[in-house]
């Protein structure tokens, strides 16, 4: 099993550009999550999906959209990137919400 | 607002010494607590999941205890080694489909 995979690993965008971060898991988990990690801020939840077909906002959803494409895949889209969205993005999945397993992260820089 | 707090924020420990740090959380509506080990430029790695008051878990030289009545968990590392250098993150689950993360304790082992 690959666990939770994320693509790309690194990305540089110009302000105003759009992009989609991809996440996939092969553990048959129901729930999937997107976090961002910024220095001194810990992990902050952007969006989550408790099951296929549902998505909900987390702590910092502004400027992002998500799609739960199927049970395996959960994508995060930045429609118009801003420098404040420079961060490391982690995807996670779980059967039980308190046992989340994380992907390797995507390091995004917006210039 | 559910706050999960970790102390200290950072810690330097001599190789071979033992150490411990704390995760505090609101005791009401508590379901579970998860400890992660997070190395720089990697993703959080699951250490322990604890749910019951008085739980004690152990993995090698690392152990954890849980007190749900007073709202804290301790993580202990016995005989610290350089490879223990990492950020140790705790996260609590309060039954709302989401984990609430602390900001972590950054541990540096001095050879």
PDB file of C-alpha atoms in Angstrom:
ATOM      1  CA  UNK A   1       0.000   0.000   0.000  1.00  0.00           C
ATOM      2  CA  UNK A   2       1.226   3.488  -0.884  1.00  0.00           C
ATOM      3  CA  UNK A   3      -0.852   5.046   1.923  1.00  0.00           C
ATOM      4  CA  UNK A   4      -1.609   8.723   1.262  1.00  0.00           C
ATOM      5  CA  UNK A   5       0.043  10.237  -1.806  1.00  0.00           C
ATOM      6  CA  UNK A   6       0.159  13.889  -2.859  1.00  0.00           C
ATOM      7  CA  UNK A   7       1.142  15.576  -6.087  1.00  0.00           C
ATOM      8  CA  UNK A   8       3.027  17.708  -6.823  1.00  0.00           C
ATOM      9  CA  UNK A   9       5.740  17.742  -4.133  1.00  0.00           C
ATOM     10  CA  UNK A  10       6.806  21.290  -4.943  1.00  0.00           C
ATOM     11  CA  UNK A  11       5.164  24.122  -6.876  1.00  0.00           C
ATOM     12  CA  UNK A  12       5.913  27.770  -7.547  1.00  0.00           C
ATOM     13  CA  UNK A  13       3.037  29.949  -8.713  1.00  0.00           C
ATOM     14  CA  UNK A  14       2.713  33.583  -9.640  1.00  0.00           C
ATOM     15  CA  UNK A  15       0.045  35.672  -7.905  1.00  0.00           C
ATOM     16  CA  UNK A  16      -3.292  35.122  -9.638  1.00  0.00           C
ATOM     17  CA  UNK A  17      -2.461  31.740 -11.130  1.00  0.00           C
ATOM     18  CA  UNK A  18      -4.584  28.720 -10.323  1.00  0.00           C
ATOM     19  CA  UNK A  19      -3.655  25.163  -9.521  1.00  0.00           C
ATOM     20  CA  UNK A  20      -5.024  21.942  -8.066  1.00  0.00           C
ATOM     21  CA  UNK A  21      -3.272  19.862  -5.434  1.00  0.00           C
ATOM     22  CA  UNK A  22      -4.069  16.174  -5.715  1.00  0.00           C
ATOM     23  CA  UNK A  23      -4.405  13.672  -2.889  1.00  0.00           C
ATOM     24  CA  UNK A  24      -5.167   9.963  -3.078  1.00  0.00           C
ATOM     25  CA  UNK A  25      -5.329   7.184  -0.493  1.00  0.00           C
ATOM     26  CA  UNK A  26      -5.469   3.433  -0.976  1.00  0.00           C
ATOM     27  CA  UNK A  27      -6.526   2.471   2.564  1.00  0.00           C
ATOM     28  CA  UNK A  28     -10.292   2.564   1.895  1.00  0.00           C
ATOM     29  CA  UNK A  29     -10.661   5.408   4.382  1.00  0.00           C
ATOM     30  CA  UNK A  30     -13.941   7.307   4.515  1.00  0.00           C
ATOM     31  CA  UNK A  31     -12.634  10.667   5.692  1.00  0.00           C
ATOM     32  CA  UNK A  32     -10.070  12.922   4.079  1.00  0.00           C
ATOM     33  CA  UNK A  33      -8.606  16.272   5.144  1.00  0.00           C
ATOM     34  CA  UNK A  34      -6.551  19.170   3.817  1.00  0.00           C
ATOM     35  CA  UNK A  35      -4.276  21.119   6.186  1.00  0.00           C
ATOM     36  CA  UNK A  36      -1.774  23.892   5.805  1.00  0.00           C
ATOM     37  CA  UNK A  37       1.309  24.256   7.954  1.00  0.00           C
ATOM     38  CA  UNK A  38       2.877  27.640   8.595  1.00  0.00           C
ATOM     39  CA  UNK A  39       5.740  28.476  10.975  1.00  0.00           C
ATOM     40  CA  UNK A  40       4.479  28.996  14.524  1.00  0.00           C
ATOM     41  CA  UNK A  41       0.888  28.148  13.535  1.00  0.00           C
ATOM     42  CA  UNK A  42       0.890  24.368  13.648  1.00  0.00           C
ATOM     43  CA  UNK A  43      -1.514  22.491  11.388  1.00  0.00           C
ATOM     44  CA  UNK A  44      -4.674  24.330  10.381  1.00  0.00           C
ATOM     45  CA  UNK A  45      -7.605  22.577   8.752  1.00  0.00           C
ATOM     46  CA  UNK A  46      -8.698  24.000   5.400  1.00  0.00           C
ATOM     47  CA  UNK A  47     -11.455  21.577   4.322  1.00  0.00           C
ATOM     48  CA  UNK A  48     -12.461  18.049   5.098  1.00  0.00           C
ATOM     49  CA  UNK A  49     -14.677  15.341   3.674  1.00  0.00           C
ATOM     50  CA  UNK A  50     -16.263  12.943   6.152  1.00  0.00           C
ATOM     51  CA  UNK A  51     -17.467  10.658   3.368  1.00  0.00           C
ATOM     52  CA  UNK A  52     -17.638  10.431  -0.401  1.00  0.00           C
ATOM     53  CA  UNK A  53     -19.912  13.178  -1.708  1.00  0.00           C
ATOM     54  CA  UNK A  54     -19.616  15.501   1.300  1.00  0.00           C
ATOM     55  CA  UNK A  55     -17.232  18.355   2.047  1.00  0.00           C
ATOM     56  CA  UNK A  56     -17.098  20.857   4.902  1.00  0.00           C
ATOM     57  CA  UNK A  57     -15.121  23.976   5.733  1.00  0.00           C
ATOM     58  CA  UNK A  58     -12.403  23.888   8.311  1.00  0.00           C
ATOM     59  CA  UNK A  59     -10.644  26.693  10.127  1.00  0.00           C
ATOM     60  CA  UNK A  60      -9.141  28.524   7.111  1.00  0.00           C
ATOM     61  CA  UNK A  61     -11.211  27.801   3.957  1.00  0.00           C
ATOM     62  CA  UNK A  62     -11.054  31.211   2.266  1.00  0.00           C
ATOM     63  CA  UNK A  63      -9.351  31.151  -1.125  1.00  0.00           C
ATOM     64  CA  UNK A  64      -9.701  27.378  -1.527  1.00  0.00           C
ATOM     65  CA  UNK A  65     -12.152  24.906  -3.026  1.00  0.00           C
ATOM     66  CA  UNK A  66     -12.204  21.137  -2.754  1.00  0.00           C
ATOM     67  CA  UNK A  67     -13.598  18.163  -4.631  1.00  0.00           C
ATOM     68  CA  UNK A  68     -14.103  14.677  -3.264  1.00  0.00           C
ATOM     69  CA  UNK A  69     -13.874  12.975  -6.633  1.00  0.00           C
ATOM     70  CA  UNK A  70     -14.458   9.465  -5.275  1.00  0.00           C
ATOM     71  CA  UNK A  71     -13.606   7.567  -2.113  1.00  0.00           C
ATOM     72  CA  UNK A  72      -9.882   7.577  -2.953  1.00  0.00           C
ATOM     73  CA  UNK A  73      -9.288  11.124  -4.133  1.00  0.00           C
ATOM     74  CA  UNK A  74      -9.670  14.564  -2.555  1.00  0.00           C
ATOM     75  CA  UNK A  75      -8.331  17.589  -4.418  1.00  0.00           C
ATOM     76  CA  UNK A  76      -7.660  21.141  -3.242  1.00  0.00           C
ATOM     77  CA  UNK A  77      -7.918  24.019  -5.708  1.00  0.00           C
ATOM     78  CA  UNK A  78      -6.508  27.507  -5.489  1.00  0.00           C
ATOM     79  CA  UNK A  79      -8.457  29.601  -8.005  1.00  0.00           C
ATOM     80  CA  UNK A  80      -6.327  32.752  -7.759  1.00  0.00           C
ATOM     81  CA  UNK A  81      -3.185  32.190  -5.735  1.00  0.00           C
ATOM     82  CA  UNK A  82      -1.988  34.855  -3.298  1.00  0.00           C
ATOM     83  CA  UNK A  83       1.372  35.165  -1.486  1.00  0.00           C
ATOM     84  CA  UNK A  84      -0.494  34.452   1.794  1.00  0.00           C
ATOM     85  CA  UNK A  85      -1.121  30.944   0.470  1.00  0.00           C
ATOM     86  CA  UNK A  86       2.575  30.143   0.473  1.00  0.00           C
ATOM     87  CA  UNK A  87       2.681  27.163   2.802  1.00  0.00           C
ATOM     88  CA  UNK A  88       3.174  23.431   3.094  1.00  0.00           C
ATOM     89  CA  UNK A  89      -0.064  21.568   2.392  1.00  0.00           C
ATOM     90  CA  UNK A  90      -0.789  18.172   3.914  1.00  0.00           C
ATOM     91  CA  UNK A  91      -3.533  15.765   3.020  1.00  0.00           C
ATOM     92  CA  UNK A  92      -4.677  13.167   5.550  1.00  0.00           C
ATOM     93  CA  UNK A  93      -7.154  10.303   5.636  1.00  0.00           C
ATOM     94  CA  UNK A  94      -8.672   8.092   8.309  1.00  0.00           C
ATOM     95  CA  UNK A  95     -11.280   5.539   9.254  1.00  0.00           C
ATOM     96  CA  UNK A  96     -11.674   7.121  12.673  1.00  0.00           C
ATOM     97  CA  UNK A  97     -11.185  10.933  12.853  1.00  0.00           C
ATOM     98  CA  UNK A  98      -8.636  10.642  15.660  1.00  0.00           C
ATOM     99  CA  UNK A  99      -6.357   8.285  13.715  1.00  0.00           C
ATOM    100  CA  UNK A 100      -5.397  10.398  10.750  1.00  0.00           C
ATOM    101  CA  UNK A 101      -2.556   9.383   8.443  1.00  0.00           C
ATOM    102  CA  UNK A 102      -0.717  12.060   6.531  1.00  0.00           C
ATOM    103  CA  UNK A 103       0.666  12.365   3.032  1.00  0.00           C
ATOM    104  CA  UNK A 104       4.194  13.645   2.329  1.00  0.00           C
ATOM    105  CA  UNK A 105       3.092  17.254   1.766  1.00  0.00           C
ATOM    106  CA  UNK A 106       3.192  19.780  -1.070  1.00  0.00           C
ATOM    107  CA  UNK A 107       5.453  22.794  -0.652  1.00  0.00           C
ATOM    108  CA  UNK A 108       3.818  25.737  -2.431  1.00  0.00           C
ATOM    109  CA  UNK A 109       5.397  29.138  -3.007  1.00  0.00           C
ATOM    110  CA  UNK A 110       3.366  32.014  -4.442  1.00  0.00           C
ATOM    111  CA  UNK A 111       5.431  34.937  -5.698  1.00  0.00           C
TER     112      UNK A 111
ATOM    113  CA  UNK B   1     -13.162  27.235  20.923  1.00  0.00           C
ATOM    114  CA  UNK B   2     -11.284  24.035  21.691  1.00  0.00           C
ATOM    115  CA  UNK B   3      -7.657  24.766  22.538  1.00  0.00           C
ATOM    116  CA  UNK B   4      -5.007  22.103  22.703  1.00  0.00           C
ATOM    117  CA  UNK B   5      -1.816  23.404  24.263  1.00  0.00           C
ATOM    118  CA  UNK B   6       1.641  21.890  24.361  1.00  0.00           C
ATOM    119  CA  UNK B   7       4.512  22.796  26.604  1.00  0.00           C
ATOM    120  CA  UNK B   8       7.270  23.557  26.384  1.00  0.00           C
ATOM    121  CA  UNK B   9       7.415  24.959  22.837  1.00  0.00           C
ATOM    122  CA  UNK B  10      11.004  23.794  22.491  1.00  0.00           C
ATOM    123  CA  UNK B  11      13.443  21.727  24.460  1.00  0.00           C
ATOM    124  CA  UNK B  12      17.149  20.913  24.254  1.00  0.00           C
ATOM    125  CA  UNK B  13      18.184  17.679  25.937  1.00  0.00           C
ATOM    126  CA  UNK B  14      21.587  16.066  26.329  1.00  0.00           C
ATOM    127  CA  UNK B  15      21.974  12.697  24.630  1.00  0.00           C
ATOM    128  CA  UNK B  16      21.256   9.940  27.135  1.00  0.00           C
ATOM    129  CA  UNK B  17      19.006  12.058  29.353  1.00  0.00           C
ATOM    130  CA  UNK B  18      15.304  11.379  29.737  1.00  0.00           C
ATOM    131  CA  UNK B  19      12.675  14.002  29.106  1.00  0.00           C
ATOM    132  CA  UNK B  20       8.954  14.587  29.038  1.00  0.00           C
ATOM    133  CA  UNK B  21       6.484  17.143  27.765  1.00  0.00           C
ATOM    134  CA  UNK B  22       2.825  17.937  28.117  1.00  0.00           C
ATOM    135  CA  UNK B  23      -0.324  18.202  26.037  1.00  0.00           C
ATOM    136  CA  UNK B  24      -3.325  19.919  27.704  1.00  0.00           C
ATOM    137  CA  UNK B  25      -6.863  19.825  26.384  1.00  0.00           C
ATOM    138  CA  UNK B  26     -10.423  20.583  27.516  1.00  0.00           C
ATOM    139  CA  UNK B  27     -11.721  17.522  29.373  1.00  0.00           C
ATOM    140  CA  UNK B  28     -15.370  17.995  28.369  1.00  0.00           C
ATOM    141  CA  UNK B  29     -16.522  16.126  25.212  1.00  0.00           C
ATOM    142  CA  UNK B  30     -13.110  14.461  24.950  1.00  0.00           C
ATOM    143  CA  UNK B  31     -12.984  11.290  22.849  1.00  0.00           C
ATOM    144  CA  UNK B  32      -9.367  10.580  21.985  1.00  0.00           C
ATOM    145  CA  UNK B  33      -5.836  11.915  21.813  1.00  0.00           C
ATOM    146  CA  UNK B  34      -3.210  11.225  19.175  1.00  0.00           C
ATOM    147  CA  UNK B  35       0.533  11.814  19.488  1.00  0.00           C
ATOM    148  CA  UNK B  36       2.588  12.316  16.325  1.00  0.00           C
ATOM    149  CA  UNK B  37       6.301  12.561  15.681  1.00  0.00           C
ATOM    150  CA  UNK B  38       7.142  15.087  12.983  1.00  0.00           C
ATOM    151  CA  UNK B  39      10.608  15.370  11.469  1.00  0.00           C
ATOM    152  CA  UNK B  40      11.553  18.442   9.461  1.00  0.00           C
ATOM    153  CA  UNK B  41      10.565  18.209   5.784  1.00  0.00           C
ATOM    154  CA  UNK B  42       8.556  15.040   6.394  1.00  0.00           C
ATOM    155  CA  UNK B  43       4.921  14.335   7.285  1.00  0.00           C
ATOM    156  CA  UNK B  44       3.613  13.663  10.816  1.00  0.00           C
ATOM    157  CA  UNK B  45       4.100  10.036  11.802  1.00  0.00           C
ATOM    158  CA  UNK B  46       1.581   8.417  14.147  1.00  0.00           C
ATOM    159  CA  UNK B  47       2.943   7.397  17.563  1.00  0.00           C
ATOM    160  CA  UNK B  48       0.034   6.667  19.903  1.00  0.00           C
ATOM    161  CA  UNK B  49      -3.738   6.895  20.023  1.00  0.00           C
ATOM    162  CA  UNK B  50      -5.276   6.960  23.490  1.00  0.00           C
ATOM    163  CA  UNK B  51      -8.905   7.095  24.494  1.00  0.00           C
ATOM    164  CA  UNK B  52      -9.356   5.915  28.075  1.00  0.00           C
ATOM    165  CA  UNK B  53      -8.497   7.679  31.310  1.00  0.00           C
ATOM    166  CA  UNK B  54      -5.339   6.097  32.687  1.00  0.00           C
ATOM    167  CA  UNK B  55      -4.230   4.772  29.290  1.00  0.00           C
ATOM    168  CA  UNK B  56      -0.515   4.152  29.021  1.00  0.00           C
ATOM    169  CA  UNK B  57       1.142   3.332  25.718  1.00  0.00           C
ATOM    170  CA  UNK B  58       4.750   2.436  24.980  1.00  0.00           C
ATOM    171  CA  UNK B  59       6.852   2.074  21.840  1.00  0.00           C
ATOM    172  CA  UNK B  60      10.529   1.376  22.536  1.00  0.00           C
ATOM    173  CA  UNK B  61      11.931   4.252  24.600  1.00  0.00           C
ATOM    174  CA  UNK B  62       8.857   6.455  24.092  1.00  0.00           C
ATOM    175  CA  UNK B  63       5.763   6.208  26.261  1.00  0.00           C
ATOM    176  CA  UNK B  64       2.653   8.271  26.912  1.00  0.00           C
ATOM    177  CA  UNK B  65      -0.004   8.582  29.588  1.00  0.00           C
ATOM    178  CA  UNK B  66      -3.483  10.065  29.504  1.00  0.00           C
ATOM    179  CA  UNK B  67      -5.565  11.778  32.188  1.00  0.00           C
ATOM    180  CA  UNK B  68      -8.946  12.634  30.716  1.00  0.00           C
ATOM    181  CA  UNK B  69     -10.434  13.944  33.968  1.00  0.00           C
ATOM    182  CA  UNK B  70      -7.874  16.712  34.334  1.00  0.00           C
ATOM    183  CA  UNK B  71      -7.255  17.098  30.603  1.00  0.00           C
ATOM    184  CA  UNK B  72      -3.599  16.275  29.996  1.00  0.00           C
ATOM    185  CA  UNK B  73      -1.260  13.753  28.432  1.00  0.00           C
ATOM    186  CA  UNK B  74       2.464  13.318  29.008  1.00  0.00           C
ATOM    187  CA  UNK B  75       4.948  12.009  26.462  1.00  0.00           C
ATOM    188  CA  UNK B  76       8.145  10.529  27.909  1.00  0.00           C
ATOM    189  CA  UNK B  77      11.391   9.719  26.129  1.00  0.00           C
ATOM    190  CA  UNK B  78      13.890   7.611  28.037  1.00  0.00           C
ATOM    191  CA  UNK B  79      17.610   7.807  27.225  1.00  0.00           C
ATOM    192  CA  UNK B  80      17.300  10.374  24.408  1.00  0.00           C
ATOM    193  CA  UNK B  81      19.153   9.676  21.162  1.00  0.00           C
ATOM    194  CA  UNK B  82      19.955  12.100  18.312  1.00  0.00           C
ATOM    195  CA  UNK B  83      17.316  10.412  16.130  1.00  0.00           C
ATOM    196  CA  UNK B  84      14.660  11.514  18.652  1.00  0.00           C
ATOM    197  CA  UNK B  85      15.130  15.104  17.474  1.00  0.00           C
ATOM    198  CA  UNK B  86      11.773  16.109  15.983  1.00  0.00           C
ATOM    199  CA  UNK B  87       8.610  18.041  16.743  1.00  0.00           C
ATOM    200  CA  UNK B  88       6.132  16.072  18.848  1.00  0.00           C
ATOM    201  CA  UNK B  89       2.570  17.009  18.047  1.00  0.00           C
ATOM    202  CA  UNK B  90      -0.559  16.117  19.956  1.00  0.00           C
ATOM    203  CA  UNK B  91      -4.101  16.289  18.632  1.00  0.00           C
ATOM    204  CA  UNK B  92      -7.402  15.804  20.447  1.00  0.00           C
ATOM    205  CA  UNK B  93     -10.720  14.614  19.111  1.00  0.00           C
ATOM    206  CA  UNK B  94     -13.940  15.989  20.561  1.00  0.00           C
ATOM    207  CA  UNK B  95     -16.483  14.159  18.434  1.00  0.00           C
ATOM    208  CA  UNK B  96     -16.838  16.734  15.659  1.00  0.00           C
ATOM    209  CA  UNK B  97     -15.160  14.870  12.765  1.00  0.00           C
ATOM    210  CA  UNK B  98     -12.017  16.992  13.198  1.00  0.00           C
ATOM    211  CA  UNK B  99      -8.784  16.797  15.131  1.00  0.00           C
ATOM    212  CA  UNK B 100      -7.661  19.844  17.111  1.00  0.00           C
ATOM    213  CA  UNK B 101      -3.881  20.127  16.991  1.00  0.00           C
ATOM    214  CA  UNK B 102      -1.447  21.669  19.418  1.00  0.00           C
ATOM    215  CA  UNK B 103       1.470  23.658  18.030  1.00  0.00           C
ATOM    216  CA  UNK B 104       4.007  21.029  18.995  1.00  0.00           C
ATOM    217  CA  UNK B 105       7.104  20.656  21.173  1.00  0.00           C
ATOM    218  CA  UNK B 106      10.307  20.916  19.184  1.00  0.00           C
ATOM    219  CA  UNK B 107      12.882  18.548  20.734  1.00  0.00           C
ATOM    220  CA  UNK B 108      16.593  18.835  19.956  1.00  0.00           C
ATOM    221  CA  UNK B 109      18.983  16.202  21.284  1.00  0.00           C
ATOM    222  CA  UNK B 110      22.498  17.495  21.887  1.00  0.00           C
ATOM    223  CA  UNK B 111      25.182  14.852  21.171  1.00  0.00           C
TER     224      UNK B 111
END
